[in-house]
mmCIF file of N, CA and C in Angstrom:
data_model
loop_
_atom_site.group_PDB
_atom_site.id
_atom_site.type_symbol
_atom_site.label_atom_id
_atom_site.label_comp_id
_atom_site.label_asym_id
_atom_site.label_seq_id
_atom_site.Cartn_x
_atom_site.Cartn_y
_atom_site.Cartn_z
ATOM 1 N N MET A 1 -36.111 49.859 44.262
ATOM 2 C CA MET A 1 -34.950 49.560 45.064
ATOM 3 C C MET A 1 -33.828 49.077 44.159
ATOM 4 N N GLN A 2 -32.631 49.561 44.397
ATOM 5 C CA GLN A 2 -31.476 49.100 43.648
ATOM 6 C C GLN A 2 -30.608 48.209 44.530
ATOM 7 N N LEU A 3 -30.035 47.200 43.912
ATOM 8 C CA LEU A 3 -29.120 46.287 44.571
ATOM 9 C C LEU A 3 -27.753 46.424 43.919
ATOM 10 N N THR A 4 -26.705 46.137 44.686
ATOM 11 C CA THR A 4 -25.343 46.201 44.163
ATOM 12 C C THR A 4 -24.612 44.920 44.508
ATOM 13 N N VAL A 5 -23.917 44.379 43.513
ATOM 14 C CA VAL A 5 -23.021 43.244 43.723
ATOM 15 C C VAL A 5 -21.650 43.660 43.200
ATOM 16 N N ARG A 6 -20.625 43.061 43.752
ATOM 17 C CA ARG A 6 -19.265 43.475 43.420
ATOM 18 C C ARG A 6 -18.365 42.252 43.484
ATOM 19 N N THR A 7 -17.396 42.207 42.584
ATOM 20 C CA THR A 7 -16.393 41.152 42.635
ATOM 21 C C THR A 7 -15.065 41.701 42.151
ATOM 22 N N SER A 8 -13.992 41.075 42.580
ATOM 23 C CA SER A 8 -12.651 41.426 42.118
ATOM 24 C C SER A 8 -12.132 40.312 41.231
ATOM 25 N N VAL A 9 -11.514 40.707 40.140
ATOM 26 C CA VAL A 9 -10.984 39.747 39.178
ATOM 27 C C VAL A 9 -9.494 40.023 39.012
ATOM 28 N N ARG A 10 -8.689 39.010 39.241
ATOM 29 C CA ARG A 10 -7.235 39.167 39.103
ATOM 30 C C ARG A 10 -6.856 38.938 37.639
ATOM 31 N N ALA A 11 -7.051 39.998 36.861
ATOM 32 C CA ALA A 11 -6.738 39.951 35.429
ATOM 33 C C ALA A 11 -6.615 41.389 34.943
ATOM 34 N N PRO A 12 -5.965 41.588 33.803
ATOM 35 C CA PRO A 12 -5.888 42.933 33.241
ATOM 36 C C PRO A 12 -7.272 43.452 32.844
ATOM 37 N N LEU A 13 -7.423 44.757 32.884
ATOM 38 C CA LEU A 13 -8.707 45.386 32.563
ATOM 39 C C LEU A 13 -9.211 44.983 31.183
ATOM 40 N N ALA A 14 -8.354 44.956 30.194
ATOM 41 C CA ALA A 14 -8.783 44.595 28.833
ATOM 42 C C ALA A 14 -9.344 43.172 28.791
ATOM 43 N N THR A 15 -8.774 42.276 29.558
ATOM 44 C CA THR A 15 -9.250 40.886 29.600
ATOM 45 C C THR A 15 -10.621 40.811 30.259
ATOM 46 N N VAL A 16 -10.808 41.531 31.359
ATOM 47 C CA VAL A 16 -12.094 41.523 32.063
ATOM 48 C C VAL A 16 -13.177 42.137 31.173
ATOM 49 N N TRP A 17 -12.881 43.253 30.534
ATOM 50 C CA TRP A 17 -13.835 43.897 29.622
ATOM 51 C C TRP A 17 -14.243 42.933 28.511
ATOM 52 N N ARG A 18 -13.270 42.281 27.891
ATOM 53 C CA ARG A 18 -13.556 41.334 26.811
ATOM 54 C C ARG A 18 -14.429 40.176 27.314
ATOM 55 N N ALA A 19 -14.131 39.672 28.504
ATOM 56 C CA ALA A 19 -14.926 38.571 29.057
ATOM 57 C C ALA A 19 -16.371 38.987 29.273
ATOM 58 N N TYR A 20 -16.580 40.249 29.614
ATOM 59 C CA TYR A 20 -17.928 40.746 29.906
ATOM 60 C C TYR A 20 -18.700 41.139 28.651
ATOM 61 N N THR A 21 -18.002 41.355 27.533
ATOM 62 C CA THR A 21 -18.664 41.908 26.351
ATOM 63 C C THR A 21 -18.554 41.048 25.097
ATOM 64 N N THR A 22 -17.967 39.886 25.187
ATOM 65 C CA THR A 22 -17.784 39.011 24.030
ATOM 66 C C THR A 22 -18.589 37.726 24.236
ATOM 67 N N PRO A 23 -19.503 37.421 23.300
ATOM 68 C CA PRO A 23 -20.371 36.248 23.487
ATOM 69 C C PRO A 23 -19.646 34.944 23.790
ATOM 70 N N VAL A 24 -18.556 34.667 23.103
ATOM 71 C CA VAL A 24 -17.844 33.403 23.334
ATOM 72 C C VAL A 24 -17.300 33.328 24.761
ATOM 73 N N ASP A 25 -16.965 34.476 25.350
ATOM 74 C CA ASP A 25 -16.509 34.503 26.742
ATOM 75 C C ASP A 25 -17.680 34.458 27.723
ATOM 76 N N ILE A 26 -18.744 35.178 27.419
ATOM 77 C CA ILE A 26 -19.904 35.238 28.316
ATOM 78 C C ILE A 26 -20.443 33.848 28.627
ATOM 79 N N VAL A 27 -20.523 32.986 27.619
ATOM 80 C CA VAL A 27 -21.073 31.650 27.866
ATOM 81 C C VAL A 27 -20.162 30.807 28.749
ATOM 82 N N GLN A 28 -18.917 31.227 28.947
ATOM 83 C CA GLN A 28 -17.989 30.486 29.805
ATOM 84 C C GLN A 28 -18.175 30.777 31.287
ATOM 85 N N TRP A 29 -18.677 31.971 31.638
ATOM 86 C CA TRP A 29 -18.723 32.342 33.057
ATOM 87 C C TRP A 29 -20.100 32.758 33.569
ATOM 88 N N ASN A 30 -21.031 33.088 32.721
ATOM 89 C CA ASN A 30 -22.309 33.668 33.145
ATOM 90 C C ASN A 30 -23.284 32.581 33.628
ATOM 91 N N ALA A 31 -23.382 32.412 34.930
ATOM 92 C CA ALA A 31 -24.294 31.431 35.514
ATOM 93 C C ALA A 31 -24.671 31.869 36.919
ATOM 94 N N ALA A 32 -25.936 31.696 37.264
ATOM 95 C CA ALA A 32 -26.419 32.094 38.589
ATOM 96 C C ALA A 32 -25.881 31.171 39.687
ATOM 97 N N SER A 33 -25.582 29.933 39.342
ATOM 98 C CA SER A 33 -25.017 28.970 40.289
ATOM 99 C C SER A 33 -24.418 27.827 39.467
ATOM 100 N N SER A 34 -23.773 26.896 40.135
ATOM 101 C CA SER A 34 -23.068 25.825 39.423
ATOM 102 C C SER A 34 -23.988 24.872 38.674
ATOM 103 N N ASP A 35 -25.287 24.878 38.974
ATOM 104 C CA ASP A 35 -26.215 23.996 38.262
ATOM 105 C C ASP A 35 -26.915 24.700 37.105
ATOM 106 N N TRP A 36 -26.434 25.896 36.732
ATOM 107 C CA TRP A 36 -26.944 26.657 35.593
ATOM 108 C C TRP A 36 -25.801 26.936 34.630
ATOM 109 N N HIS A 37 -26.159 27.225 33.379
ATOM 110 C CA HIS A 37 -25.157 27.651 32.407
ATOM 111 C C HIS A 37 -25.831 28.526 31.343
ATOM 112 N N THR A 38 -25.013 29.310 30.666
ATOM 113 C CA THR A 38 -25.494 30.132 29.562
ATOM 114 C C THR A 38 -25.171 29.388 28.279
ATOM 115 N N THR A 39 -26.214 29.146 27.467
ATOM 116 C CA THR A 39 -26.033 28.348 26.254
ATOM 117 C C THR A 39 -25.736 29.195 25.027
ATOM 118 N N THR A 40 -26.240 30.429 24.988
ATOM 119 C CA THR A 40 -25.968 31.320 23.863
ATOM 120 C C THR A 40 -25.912 32.758 24.370
ATOM 121 N N ALA A 41 -25.199 33.591 23.625
ATOM 122 C CA ALA A 41 -25.134 35.013 23.950
ATOM 123 C C ALA A 41 -24.902 35.798 22.667
ATOM 124 N N THR A 42 -25.445 37.002 22.618
ATOM 125 C CA THR A 42 -25.189 37.933 21.524
ATOM 126 C C THR A 42 -24.923 39.306 22.123
ATOM 127 N N VAL A 43 -24.090 40.082 21.456
ATOM 128 C CA VAL A 43 -23.750 41.428 21.926
ATOM 129 C C VAL A 43 -23.557 42.335 20.716
ATOM 130 N N VAL A 44 -24.263 43.457 20.717
ATOM 131 C CA VAL A 44 -24.022 44.552 19.780
ATOM 132 C C VAL A 44 -23.586 45.721 20.653
ATOM 133 N N LEU A 45 -22.278 45.873 20.803
ATOM 134 C CA LEU A 45 -21.696 46.749 21.823
ATOM 135 C C LEU A 45 -21.615 48.204 21.347
ATOM 136 N N ARG A 46 -22.724 48.909 21.475
ATOM 137 C CA ARG A 46 -22.807 50.334 21.170
ATOM 138 C C ARG A 46 -24.063 50.872 21.821
ATOM 139 N N VAL A 47 -24.126 52.166 22.058
ATOM 140 C CA VAL A 47 -25.349 52.763 22.594
ATOM 141 C C VAL A 47 -26.477 52.474 21.609
ATOM 142 N N GLY A 48 -27.573 51.944 22.119
ATOM 143 C CA GLY A 48 -28.688 51.515 21.283
ATOM 144 C C GLY A 48 -28.562 50.086 20.808
ATOM 145 N N GLY A 49 -27.386 49.487 20.992
ATOM 146 C CA GLY A 49 -27.174 48.088 20.628
ATOM 147 C C GLY A 49 -27.817 47.177 21.660
ATOM 148 N N THR A 50 -28.031 45.959 21.280
ATOM 149 C CA THR A 50 -28.713 45.006 22.158
ATOM 150 C C THR A 50 -27.772 43.877 22.568
ATOM 151 N N PHE A 51 -28.177 43.196 23.634
ATOM 152 C CA PHE A 51 -27.489 41.986 24.069
ATOM 153 C C PHE A 51 -28.553 40.992 24.502
ATOM 154 N N SER A 52 -28.199 39.727 24.466
ATOM 155 C CA SER A 52 -29.100 38.702 24.993
ATOM 156 C C SER A 52 -28.274 37.484 25.377
ATOM 157 N N SER A 53 -28.814 36.736 26.309
ATOM 158 C CA SER A 53 -28.215 35.464 26.685
ATOM 159 C C SER A 53 -29.326 34.511 27.097
ATOM 160 N N ARG A 54 -29.086 33.256 26.888
ATOM 161 C CA ARG A 54 -30.016 32.202 27.273
ATOM 162 C C ARG A 54 -29.385 31.437 28.422
ATOM 163 N N MET A 55 -30.029 31.484 29.600
ATOM 164 C CA MET A 55 -29.538 30.756 30.756
ATOM 165 C C MET A 55 -30.479 29.579 31.007
ATOM 166 N N GLU A 56 -29.899 28.406 31.261
ATOM 167 C CA GLU A 56 -30.701 27.204 31.474
ATOM 168 C C GLU A 56 -30.145 26.389 32.637
ATOM 169 N N ALA A 57 -31.050 25.711 33.317
ATOM 170 C CA ALA A 57 -30.627 24.731 34.313
ATOM 171 C C ALA A 57 -29.919 23.607 33.563
ATOM 172 N N LYS A 58 -28.819 23.108 34.104
ATOM 173 C CA LYS A 58 -28.058 22.063 33.423
ATOM 174 C C LYS A 58 -28.865 20.781 33.248
ATOM 175 N N ASP A 59 -29.858 20.555 34.108
ATOM 176 C CA ASP A 59 -30.690 19.357 33.967
ATOM 177 C C ASP A 59 -31.823 19.551 32.967
ATOM 178 N N GLY A 60 -31.906 20.723 32.335
ATOM 179 C CA GLY A 60 -32.907 20.988 31.314
ATOM 180 C C GLY A 60 -34.292 21.310 31.837
ATOM 181 N N SER A 61 -34.440 21.473 33.145
ATOM 182 C CA SER A 61 -35.764 21.664 33.734
ATOM 183 C C SER A 61 -36.327 23.068 33.552
ATOM 184 N N PHE A 62 -35.477 24.059 33.306
ATOM 185 C CA PHE A 62 -35.960 25.432 33.198
ATOM 186 C C PHE A 62 -34.918 26.278 32.482
ATOM 187 N N GLY A 63 -35.369 27.328 31.849
ATOM 188 C CA GLY A 63 -34.461 28.257 31.200
ATOM 189 C C GLY A 63 -35.144 29.591 30.988
ATOM 190 N N PHE A 64 -34.366 30.619 30.758
ATOM 191 C CA PHE A 64 -34.939 31.931 30.473
ATOM 192 C C PHE A 64 -33.964 32.751 29.646
ATOM 193 N N ASP A 65 -34.512 33.736 28.965
ATOM 194 C CA ASP A 65 -33.714 34.665 28.180
ATOM 195 C C ASP A 65 -33.552 35.954 28.965
ATOM 196 N N PHE A 66 -32.375 36.542 28.879
ATOM 197 C CA PHE A 66 -32.081 37.824 29.504
ATOM 198 C C PHE A 66 -31.588 38.729 28.381
ATOM 199 N N ALA A 67 -32.275 39.842 28.170
ATOM 200 C CA ALA A 67 -31.936 40.709 27.048
ATOM 201 C C ALA A 67 -32.127 42.162 27.439
ATOM 202 N N GLY A 68 -31.401 43.025 26.753
ATOM 203 C CA GLY A 68 -31.529 44.444 27.029
ATOM 204 C C GLY A 68 -30.915 45.285 25.935
ATOM 205 N N THR A 69 -30.914 46.589 26.188
ATOM 206 C CA THR A 69 -30.389 47.572 25.241
ATOM 207 C C THR A 69 -29.405 48.476 25.974
ATOM 208 N N TYR A 70 -28.238 48.658 25.396
ATOM 209 C CA TYR A 70 -27.214 49.505 26.006
ATOM 210 C C TYR A 70 -27.615 50.978 25.936
ATOM 211 N N THR A 71 -27.477 51.671 27.050
ATOM 212 C CA THR A 71 -27.730 53.114 27.108
ATOM 213 C C THR A 71 -26.438 53.896 27.279
ATOM 214 N N ALA A 72 -25.360 53.234 27.678
ATOM 215 C CA ALA A 72 -24.035 53.847 27.770
ATOM 216 C C ALA A 72 -22.989 52.761 27.570
ATOM 217 N N VAL A 73 -21.967 53.082 26.797
ATOM 218 C CA VAL A 73 -20.834 52.185 26.587
ATOM 219 C C VAL A 73 -19.581 53.045 26.615
ATOM 220 N N GLU A 74 -18.808 52.897 27.672
ATOM 221 C CA GLU A 74 -17.527 53.586 27.815
ATOM 222 C C GLU A 74 -16.490 52.493 27.991
ATOM 223 N N PRO A 75 -15.792 52.125 26.911
ATOM 224 C CA PRO A 75 -14.881 50.983 26.957
ATOM 225 C C PRO A 75 -13.952 50.993 28.166
ATOM 226 N N HIS A 76 -13.878 49.812 28.777
ATOM 227 C CA HIS A 76 -13.028 49.538 29.939
ATOM 228 C C HIS A 76 -13.441 50.316 31.183
ATOM 229 N N ARG A 77 -14.618 50.959 31.150
ATOM 230 C CA ARG A 77 -15.052 51.746 32.306
ATOM 231 C C ARG A 77 -16.495 51.478 32.712
ATOM 232 N N LEU A 78 -17.438 51.530 31.755
ATOM 233 C CA LEU A 78 -18.858 51.516 32.114
ATOM 234 C C LEU A 78 -19.720 50.910 31.019
ATOM 235 N N LEU A 79 -20.685 50.114 31.447
ATOM 236 C CA LEU A 79 -21.808 49.676 30.619
ATOM 237 C C LEU A 79 -23.067 50.029 31.391
ATOM 238 N N ALA A 80 -24.037 50.610 30.731
ATOM 239 C CA ALA A 80 -25.350 50.827 31.337
ATOM 240 C C ALA A 80 -26.364 50.301 30.339
ATOM 241 N N TYR A 81 -27.466 49.749 30.875
ATOM 242 C CA TYR A 81 -28.460 49.184 29.969
ATOM 243 C C TYR A 81 -29.828 49.142 30.623
ATOM 244 N N THR A 82 -30.813 49.008 29.756
ATOM 245 C CA THR A 82 -32.179 48.757 30.207
ATOM 246 C C THR A 82 -32.508 47.308 29.872
ATOM 247 N N PHE A 83 -33.345 46.717 30.699
ATOM 248 C CA PHE A 83 -33.873 45.376 30.420
ATOM 249 C C PHE A 83 -35.304 45.384 30.925
ATOM 250 N N GLY A 84 -36.232 45.362 29.987
ATOM 251 C CA GLY A 84 -37.632 45.585 30.340
ATOM 252 C C GLY A 84 -37.768 47.009 30.854
ATOM 253 N N ASP A 85 -38.436 47.164 31.985
ATOM 254 C CA ASP A 85 -38.590 48.499 32.571
ATOM 255 C C ASP A 85 -37.564 48.757 33.674
ATOM 256 N N ARG A 86 -36.507 47.975 33.699
ATOM 257 C CA ARG A 86 -35.466 48.094 34.726
ATOM 258 C C ARG A 86 -34.152 48.574 34.110
ATOM 259 N N THR A 87 -33.225 49.003 34.972
ATOM 260 C CA THR A 87 -31.922 49.463 34.506
ATOM 261 C C THR A 87 -30.804 48.790 35.299
ATOM 262 N N ALA A 88 -29.614 48.844 34.715
ATOM 263 C CA ALA A 88 -28.420 48.332 35.389
ATOM 264 C C ALA A 88 -27.209 49.114 34.913
ATOM 265 N N ARG A 89 -26.190 49.167 35.787
ATOM 266 C CA ARG A 89 -24.891 49.781 35.495
ATOM 267 C C ARG A 89 -23.807 48.792 35.881
ATOM 268 N N VAL A 90 -22.813 48.663 35.024
ATOM 269 C CA VAL A 90 -21.661 47.821 35.307
ATOM 270 C C VAL A 90 -20.436 48.716 35.224
ATOM 271 N N GLU A 91 -19.715 48.841 36.341
ATOM 272 C CA GLU A 91 -18.535 49.691 36.390
ATOM 273 C C GLU A 91 -17.303 48.826 36.576
ATOM 274 N N PHE A 92 -16.248 49.170 35.846
ATOM 275 C CA PHE A 92 -14.982 48.452 35.875
ATOM 276 C C PHE A 92 -13.930 49.405 36.435
ATOM 277 N N ALA A 93 -13.273 49.022 37.529
ATOM 278 C CA ALA A 93 -12.263 49.883 38.156
ATOM 279 C C ALA A 93 -10.977 49.083 38.344
ATOM 280 N N GLU A 94 -9.922 49.542 37.709
ATOM 281 C CA GLU A 94 -8.633 48.880 37.808
ATOM 282 C C GLU A 94 -7.946 49.283 39.107
ATOM 283 N N GLY A 95 -7.362 48.308 39.764
ATOM 284 C CA GLY A 95 -6.651 48.561 41.008
ATOM 285 C C GLY A 95 -5.396 47.720 41.068
ATOM 286 N N GLY A 96 -4.724 47.751 42.192
ATOM 287 C CA GLY A 96 -3.474 47.024 42.361
ATOM 288 C C GLY A 96 -3.598 45.523 42.250
ATOM 289 N N ASP A 97 -4.760 44.979 42.629
ATOM 290 C CA ASP A 97 -4.952 43.526 42.614
ATOM 291 C C ASP A 97 -5.789 43.040 41.431
ATOM 292 N N GLY A 98 -6.010 43.893 40.436
ATOM 293 C CA GLY A 98 -6.818 43.494 39.293
ATOM 294 C C GLY A 98 -7.935 44.492 39.052
ATOM 295 N N VAL A 99 -9.114 43.973 38.753
ATOM 296 C CA VAL A 99 -10.246 44.810 38.376
ATOM 297 C C VAL A 99 -11.422 44.528 39.302
ATOM 298 N N THR A 100 -12.033 45.589 39.801
ATOM 299 C CA THR A 100 -13.277 45.446 40.554
ATOM 300 C C THR A 100 -14.420 45.721 39.591
ATOM 301 N N VAL A 101 -15.356 44.771 39.524
ATOM 302 C CA VAL A 101 -16.545 44.913 38.694
ATOM 303 C C VAL A 101 -17.721 45.114 39.647
ATOM 304 N N THR A 102 -18.408 46.244 39.501
ATOM 305 C CA THR A 102 -19.546 46.583 40.352
ATOM 306 C C THR A 102 -20.786 46.682 39.484
ATOM 307 N N VAL A 103 -21.817 45.918 39.835
ATOM 308 C CA VAL A 103 -23.080 45.936 39.100
ATOM 309 C C VAL A 103 -24.165 46.457 40.030
ATOM 310 N N THR A 104 -24.845 47.496 39.593
ATOM 311 C CA THR A 104 -25.982 48.050 40.327
ATOM 312 C C THR A 104 -27.198 47.892 39.439
ATOM 313 N N PHE A 105 -28.265 47.302 39.983
ATOM 314 C CA PHE A 105 -29.434 47.005 39.157
ATOM 315 C C PHE A 105 -30.717 47.224 39.936
ATOM 316 N N ASP A 106 -31.788 47.492 39.200
ATOM 317 C CA ASP A 106 -33.108 47.624 39.793
ATOM 318 C C ASP A 106 -33.613 46.243 40.184
ATOM 319 N N ALA A 107 -34.007 46.103 41.422
ATOM 320 C CA ALA A 107 -34.576 44.837 41.888
ATOM 321 C C ALA A 107 -35.956 44.646 41.274
ATOM 322 N N GLU A 108 -36.385 43.401 41.203
ATOM 323 C CA GLU A 108 -37.749 43.101 40.768
ATOM 324 C C GLU A 108 -38.553 42.628 41.970
ATOM 325 N N THR A 109 -39.826 42.432 41.792
ATOM 326 C CA THR A 109 -40.696 42.111 42.926
ATOM 327 C C THR A 109 -41.078 40.636 43.015
ATOM 328 N N GLU A 110 -40.728 39.841 42.018
ATOM 329 C CA GLU A 110 -41.152 38.443 41.991
ATOM 330 C C GLU A 110 -40.339 37.539 42.914
ATOM 331 N N HIS A 111 -39.050 37.807 43.044
ATOM 332 C CA HIS A 111 -38.167 36.957 43.844
ATOM 333 C C HIS A 111 -37.626 37.725 45.044
ATOM 334 N N PRO A 112 -37.280 37.015 46.123
ATOM 335 C CA PRO A 112 -36.726 37.685 47.310
ATOM 336 C C PRO A 112 -35.424 38.425 46.978
ATOM 337 N N ILE A 113 -35.194 39.516 47.677
ATOM 338 C CA ILE A 113 -33.982 40.319 47.480
ATOM 339 C C ILE A 113 -32.722 39.472 47.607
ATOM 340 N N GLU A 114 -32.674 38.608 48.608
ATOM 341 C CA GLU A 114 -31.494 37.774 48.833
ATOM 342 C C GLU A 114 -31.221 36.860 47.640
ATOM 343 N N GLN A 115 -32.285 36.312 47.045
ATOM 344 C CA GLN A 115 -32.130 35.441 45.887
ATOM 345 C C GLN A 115 -31.619 36.225 44.679
ATOM 346 N N GLN A 116 -32.139 37.423 44.491
ATOM 347 C CA GLN A 116 -31.667 38.260 43.383
ATOM 348 C C GLN A 116 -30.195 38.613 43.567
ATOM 349 N N GLN A 117 -29.840 39.024 44.772
ATOM 350 C CA GLN A 117 -28.458 39.415 45.036
ATOM 351 C C GLN A 117 -27.519 38.229 44.816
ATOM 352 N N ALA A 118 -27.894 37.058 45.284
ATOM 353 C CA ALA A 118 -27.062 35.872 45.109
ATOM 354 C C ALA A 118 -26.953 35.492 43.635
ATOM 355 N N GLY A 119 -28.042 35.573 42.903
ATOM 356 C CA GLY A 119 -28.022 35.214 41.486
ATOM 357 C C GLY A 119 -27.163 36.154 40.658
ATOM 358 N N TRP A 120 -27.195 37.430 40.962
ATOM 359 C CA TRP A 120 -26.395 38.402 40.227
ATOM 360 C C TRP A 120 -24.930 38.363 40.677
ATOM 361 N N GLN A 121 -24.682 37.925 41.887
ATOM 362 C CA GLN A 121 -23.312 37.901 42.377
ATOM 363 C C GLN A 121 -22.502 36.893 41.578
#
């Protein structure tokens, strides 16, 4: 099963792309909720390149690594990647009010669909 989350960002496309693909920016916004944060991130932005981030509860009670390999990189338009045996696509679409970022990903079976959708949103 695939899930899709979408958000609109009132910023130029180049700024949104940079925020999504630059480690120093990723650690500023990548969190499942306000009580989580990303402590480190790495990005090798090319097909076959890898990315990783470390997300932790702010109280230090739990953390996990999220990592994958890029299968498509089309600057300012598309990122596709594998993570474990799952896949995801991130599409960037410029419009009148900024940029719509759409992420479609393979759901996993360990957590409820609603929790996954909320965490990725």
